[in-house]
Short mmCIF file of C-alpha atoms and ligand atoms in Angstrom, two decimals:
data_model
loop_
_atom_site.label_atom_id
_atom_site.label_comp_id
_atom_site.label_asym_id
_atom_site.label_seq_id
_atom_site.Cartn_x
_atom_site.Cartn_y
_atom_site.Cartn_z
CA MET A 1 118.27 60.32 155.35
CA THR A 2 119.45 59.11 152.05
CA VAL A 3 120.07 55.62 151.17
CA ARG A 4 121.63 54.61 147.77
CA ILE A 5 120.73 51.73 145.85
CA ALA A 6 123.64 50.28 143.96
CA PRO A 7 122.48 47.02 141.37
CA SER A 8 125.52 44.89 141.22
CA LEU A 9 125.96 43.77 137.56
CA LEU A 10 127.22 40.41 138.32
CA SER A 11 123.72 39.18 138.80
CA ALA A 12 122.77 40.82 135.41
CA ASP A 13 122.78 38.96 131.53
CA PHE A 14 126.04 39.09 130.36
CA ALA A 15 125.03 38.92 126.95
CA ARG A 16 122.68 41.82 127.31
CA LEU A 17 124.59 44.48 129.11
CA ALA A 18 123.86 47.64 127.68
CA ASP A 19 119.91 46.89 128.02
CA GLU A 20 120.00 45.68 131.79
CA ILE A 21 122.29 48.48 132.59
CA GLY A 22 119.75 50.54 131.23
CA ASP A 23 116.87 48.73 132.73
CA VAL A 24 118.42 49.59 136.12
CA GLN A 25 119.18 53.24 135.29
CA ARG A 26 115.51 53.68 134.50
CA ALA A 27 114.48 51.95 137.48
CA GLY A 28 116.05 54.52 139.52
CA ALA A 29 119.30 53.02 140.72
CA ASP A 30 122.05 55.45 142.31
CA LEU A 31 125.19 53.80 141.40
CA LEU A 32 126.07 50.76 139.07
CA HIS A 33 128.28 48.34 141.10
CA LEU A 34 130.80 46.36 138.96
CA ASP A 35 132.52 43.48 140.91
CA ILE A 36 135.98 42.99 139.34
CA MET A 37 137.58 39.48 140.27
CA ASP A 38 140.64 37.72 139.09
CA GLY A 39 140.11 34.23 140.03
CA VAL A 40 142.94 34.18 142.23
CA PHE A 41 141.79 36.58 145.42
CA VAL A 42 138.55 35.06 144.94
CA PRO A 43 137.35 31.83 143.21
CA ASN A 44 135.53 33.33 140.11
CA LEU A 45 136.99 35.37 137.13
CA THR A 46 134.59 38.41 135.80
CA PHE A 47 135.99 41.33 133.51
CA GLY A 48 138.43 44.11 133.66
CA PRO A 49 139.00 47.87 132.35
CA LEU A 50 138.36 46.94 128.68
CA VAL A 51 134.41 45.89 129.60
CA VAL A 52 133.99 48.64 131.88
CA ALA A 53 135.23 51.06 129.16
CA ARG A 54 132.80 49.73 126.71
CA ILE A 55 129.98 50.07 129.69
CA ALA A 56 130.72 53.83 130.90
CA PRO A 57 129.04 55.35 127.61
CA VAL A 58 125.91 53.66 127.78
CA THR A 59 125.12 54.87 131.08
CA ASP A 60 125.05 58.29 133.00
CA LEU A 61 125.28 55.86 136.38
CA PRO A 62 128.47 56.57 138.69
CA LEU A 63 130.46 53.28 138.36
CA ASP A 64 131.30 52.01 141.63
CA ALA A 65 133.88 49.41 140.86
CA HIS A 66 134.86 46.35 143.69
CA LEU A 67 138.20 45.34 143.19
CA MET A 68 138.47 41.14 144.12
CA VAL A 69 141.79 40.96 142.86
CA ARG A 70 145.09 39.73 144.50
CA ASP A 71 147.29 42.59 143.17
CA PRO A 72 145.15 45.85 142.73
CA ASP A 73 147.65 48.52 141.99
CA PRO A 74 148.31 48.13 138.16
CA LEU A 75 144.49 48.13 137.60
CA ILE A 76 144.04 51.58 139.07
CA GLY A 77 145.04 53.51 136.14
CA PRO A 78 143.51 51.60 133.42
CA LEU A 79 140.06 51.80 135.64
CA ALA A 80 140.25 55.55 136.36
CA GLU A 81 140.89 55.50 132.27
CA ALA A 82 137.87 53.51 131.62
CA GLY A 83 135.45 56.07 133.92
CA VAL A 84 135.26 54.26 137.31
CA ALA A 85 133.90 57.13 139.78
CA ARG A 86 134.37 55.06 143.06
CA LEU A 87 137.16 52.36 143.44
CA ALA A 88 136.99 50.05 146.69
CA VAL A 89 139.88 47.68 147.52
CA HIS A 90 140.11 45.07 149.84
CA VAL A 91 142.17 45.77 152.77
CA GLU A 92 143.04 41.86 152.70
CA THR A 93 145.03 42.74 149.55
CA CYS A 94 146.86 45.91 150.03
CA VAL A 95 150.30 45.70 151.95
CA HIS A 96 150.72 49.50 151.43
CA LEU A 97 147.30 50.69 151.69
CA HIS A 98 148.04 54.32 152.25
CA ARG A 99 149.91 54.26 148.82
CA THR A 100 147.09 52.26 147.32
CA LEU A 101 144.64 54.64 148.17
CA THR A 102 146.25 57.76 147.52
CA SER A 103 146.99 56.82 143.87
CA ILE A 104 143.21 56.12 143.72
CA ARG A 105 142.54 59.47 144.59
CA GLN A 106 145.18 61.06 142.52
CA ALA A 107 143.66 59.13 139.52
CA GLY A 108 140.52 61.02 139.94
CA MET A 109 138.43 58.27 141.52
CA SER A 110 136.57 57.92 145.02
CA PRO A 111 138.98 55.38 147.09
CA GLY A 112 136.89 52.84 149.39
CA LEU A 113 138.17 50.54 151.90
CA THR A 114 136.23 46.70 151.93
CA LEU A 115 136.35 44.29 154.60
CA ASN A 116 135.78 40.63 154.15
CA PRO A 117 133.37 39.11 156.70
CA ALA A 118 136.13 37.56 159.03
CA THR A 119 138.25 41.05 158.84
CA ALA A 120 138.27 42.83 161.99
CA VAL A 121 136.78 46.31 162.00
CA THR A 122 139.81 47.65 163.76
CA THR A 123 141.76 47.19 160.59
CA LEU A 124 140.25 50.35 159.19
CA ALA A 125 141.39 52.60 162.31
CA GLU A 126 144.29 54.11 160.44
CA ALA A 127 143.42 54.13 156.66
CA VAL A 128 139.91 55.38 156.92
CA ALA A 129 141.55 58.96 156.89
CA TRP A 130 142.34 58.30 153.28
CA SER A 131 139.12 56.79 151.84
CA ASP A 132 135.68 58.05 151.09
CA PHE A 133 133.71 55.32 152.02
CA VAL A 134 133.55 51.68 153.47
CA LEU A 135 132.37 48.60 152.02
CA VAL A 136 131.35 45.94 154.28
CA MET A 137 131.16 42.18 152.89
CA SER A 138 128.13 40.38 154.25
CA VAL A 139 128.98 37.54 152.24
CA ASN A 140 132.41 35.82 151.36
CA PRO A 141 133.01 37.57 148.15
CA GLY A 142 133.35 35.74 144.68
CA PHE A 143 129.48 35.10 143.80
CA GLY A 144 126.16 36.75 143.67
CA GLY A 145 123.15 34.87 145.30
CA GLN A 146 124.74 34.02 148.59
CA ARG A 147 123.17 34.33 151.92
CA PHE A 148 123.53 37.10 153.94
CA ILE A 149 125.57 36.49 156.99
CA PRO A 150 123.74 38.12 160.03
CA GLU A 151 126.64 38.92 162.15
CA SER A 152 127.28 41.46 159.45
CA LEU A 153 124.48 43.68 161.10
CA ASP A 154 126.56 44.23 164.25
CA LYS A 155 129.55 44.84 162.28
CA ILE A 156 127.75 47.44 160.27
CA ARG A 157 127.16 49.20 163.73
CA ARG A 158 130.72 49.05 164.92
CA VAL A 159 132.10 50.49 161.96
CA ARG A 160 129.41 53.37 161.93
CA GLN A 161 130.92 53.99 165.64
CA LEU A 162 134.45 53.63 164.40
CA VAL A 163 134.06 56.09 161.17
CA GLY A 164 131.52 58.91 162.46
CA PRO A 165 128.16 59.92 161.16
CA ASP A 166 129.41 61.03 157.66
CA LEU A 167 131.25 58.45 155.98
CA ASP A 168 129.37 56.37 153.25
CA ILE A 169 129.01 52.78 154.47
CA ALA A 170 128.12 50.31 151.51
CA VAL A 171 126.87 46.79 152.55
CA ASP A 172 127.49 44.17 149.71
CA GLY A 173 126.01 40.39 149.95
CA GLY A 174 122.50 38.88 150.43
CA VAL A 175 121.01 42.39 150.55
CA ASP A 176 117.19 42.17 149.98
CA PRO A 177 114.27 44.12 150.89
CA ASP A 178 113.74 42.04 154.25
CA ASN A 179 117.27 43.16 155.86
CA ALA A 180 117.59 46.57 154.04
CA GLY A 181 115.48 48.21 156.90
CA ALA A 182 117.86 46.77 159.39
CA LEU A 183 121.14 47.47 157.28
CA VAL A 184 120.23 51.12 157.35
CA GLU A 185 119.45 51.47 160.89
CA HIS A 186 122.57 49.90 161.79
CA GLY A 187 124.67 52.63 159.80
CA ALA A 188 124.45 51.44 156.19
CA THR A 189 123.83 54.13 153.76
CA THR A 190 124.69 52.21 150.42
CA LEU A 191 122.82 49.07 149.73
CA ILE A 192 124.52 46.93 146.81
CA ALA A 193 122.14 44.40 145.47
CA GLY A 194 122.73 41.68 142.58
CA SER A 195 120.18 39.04 142.82
CA SER A 196 117.53 41.00 144.44
CA VAL A 197 117.57 43.50 141.75
CA PHE A 198 118.51 41.72 138.60
CA GLY A 199 116.60 38.18 139.61
CA ARG A 200 113.72 40.01 139.48
CA SER A 201 111.81 40.84 136.09
CA ASP A 202 110.54 44.22 137.09
CA ARG A 203 113.83 45.88 138.11
CA SER A 204 111.66 49.05 139.02
CA ALA A 205 109.71 47.52 141.59
CA ALA A 206 112.95 45.94 142.89
CA VAL A 207 114.58 49.24 143.32
CA THR A 208 111.83 50.76 144.46
CA GLU A 209 111.08 48.22 147.14
CA LEU A 210 114.81 47.97 148.53
CA ARG A 211 114.34 51.53 148.93
CA THR A 212 111.35 51.90 150.51
CA ARG A 213 111.96 49.28 153.02
CA ALA A 214 115.37 50.82 153.52
CA LEU A 215 114.15 53.96 154.51
CA ALA A 216 111.26 52.40 156.62
CA GLY A 217 113.42 50.88 159.18
CA ALA A 218 113.81 47.24 160.52
C1 DX5 B 1 130.02 39.19 145.89
C2 DX5 B 1 129.89 40.49 145.01
C3 DX5 B 1 128.61 41.24 145.03
C4 DX5 B 1 127.56 40.12 144.57
C5 DX5 B 1 126.34 40.41 145.53
O1 DX5 B 1 131.29 38.87 145.84
O2 DX5 B 1 131.04 41.63 145.66
O3 DX5 B 1 128.84 42.61 144.64
O4 DX5 B 1 127.28 40.62 143.26
O5 DX5 B 1 125.19 39.51 144.77
P1 DX5 B 1 123.98 39.10 145.86
O6 DX5 B 1 123.40 40.62 146.10
O7 DX5 B 1 123.35 38.58 144.97
O8 DX5 B 1 124.43 38.46 147.07
ZN1 ZN B 2 130.75 43.68 145.02
#
């Protein structure tokens, strides 16, 4: 079994981005998670394609962007240009999910579907056919360092039932070494972790511990 660890840059020191990214790359991270927030869909504002374009050349890690914006479609082209490899949109923000997901793929990125904690698993039923992964939010999006919502575990199990054995399921929010094993046992294959990686001074130990505990089970 493989588990991918995706440190979330939201918890990094934004004044030292290149150093922080180099640190998690050397620590053995598999992806770099980028939280793009508009201050409207979520109560926080981060960065957009211009910053992503400056990040891309300083890392070999695939860029895993998580779009928390009210209007995702205009950002698809610019984020593809900026070097994003995977782009997750929230089902709550997309009226025309088929169009949005196929546009992401046509732009050369892997499309993913994100569910807020209170959004039903059944909303995936049709659109999962056009997606390469599902991102289950285990906190309400907007901020790092929040507490994991325990009901997310059973939700991941139900997403796994719905999507079958092969699709990547990422989990985002409050992921730490203590819940990593249970998350993987319930069906998660990518662990996104902000404060439990960037909040520790030894990023190598943080990534290794997450991976070891994830593979060891609950
Ligand atoms: C929250 C973001 C997350 C955030 C996770 O809206 O989507 O990616 O960085 O941070 P932690 O791991 O600290 O909960
Ligand atoms: Zn995220």
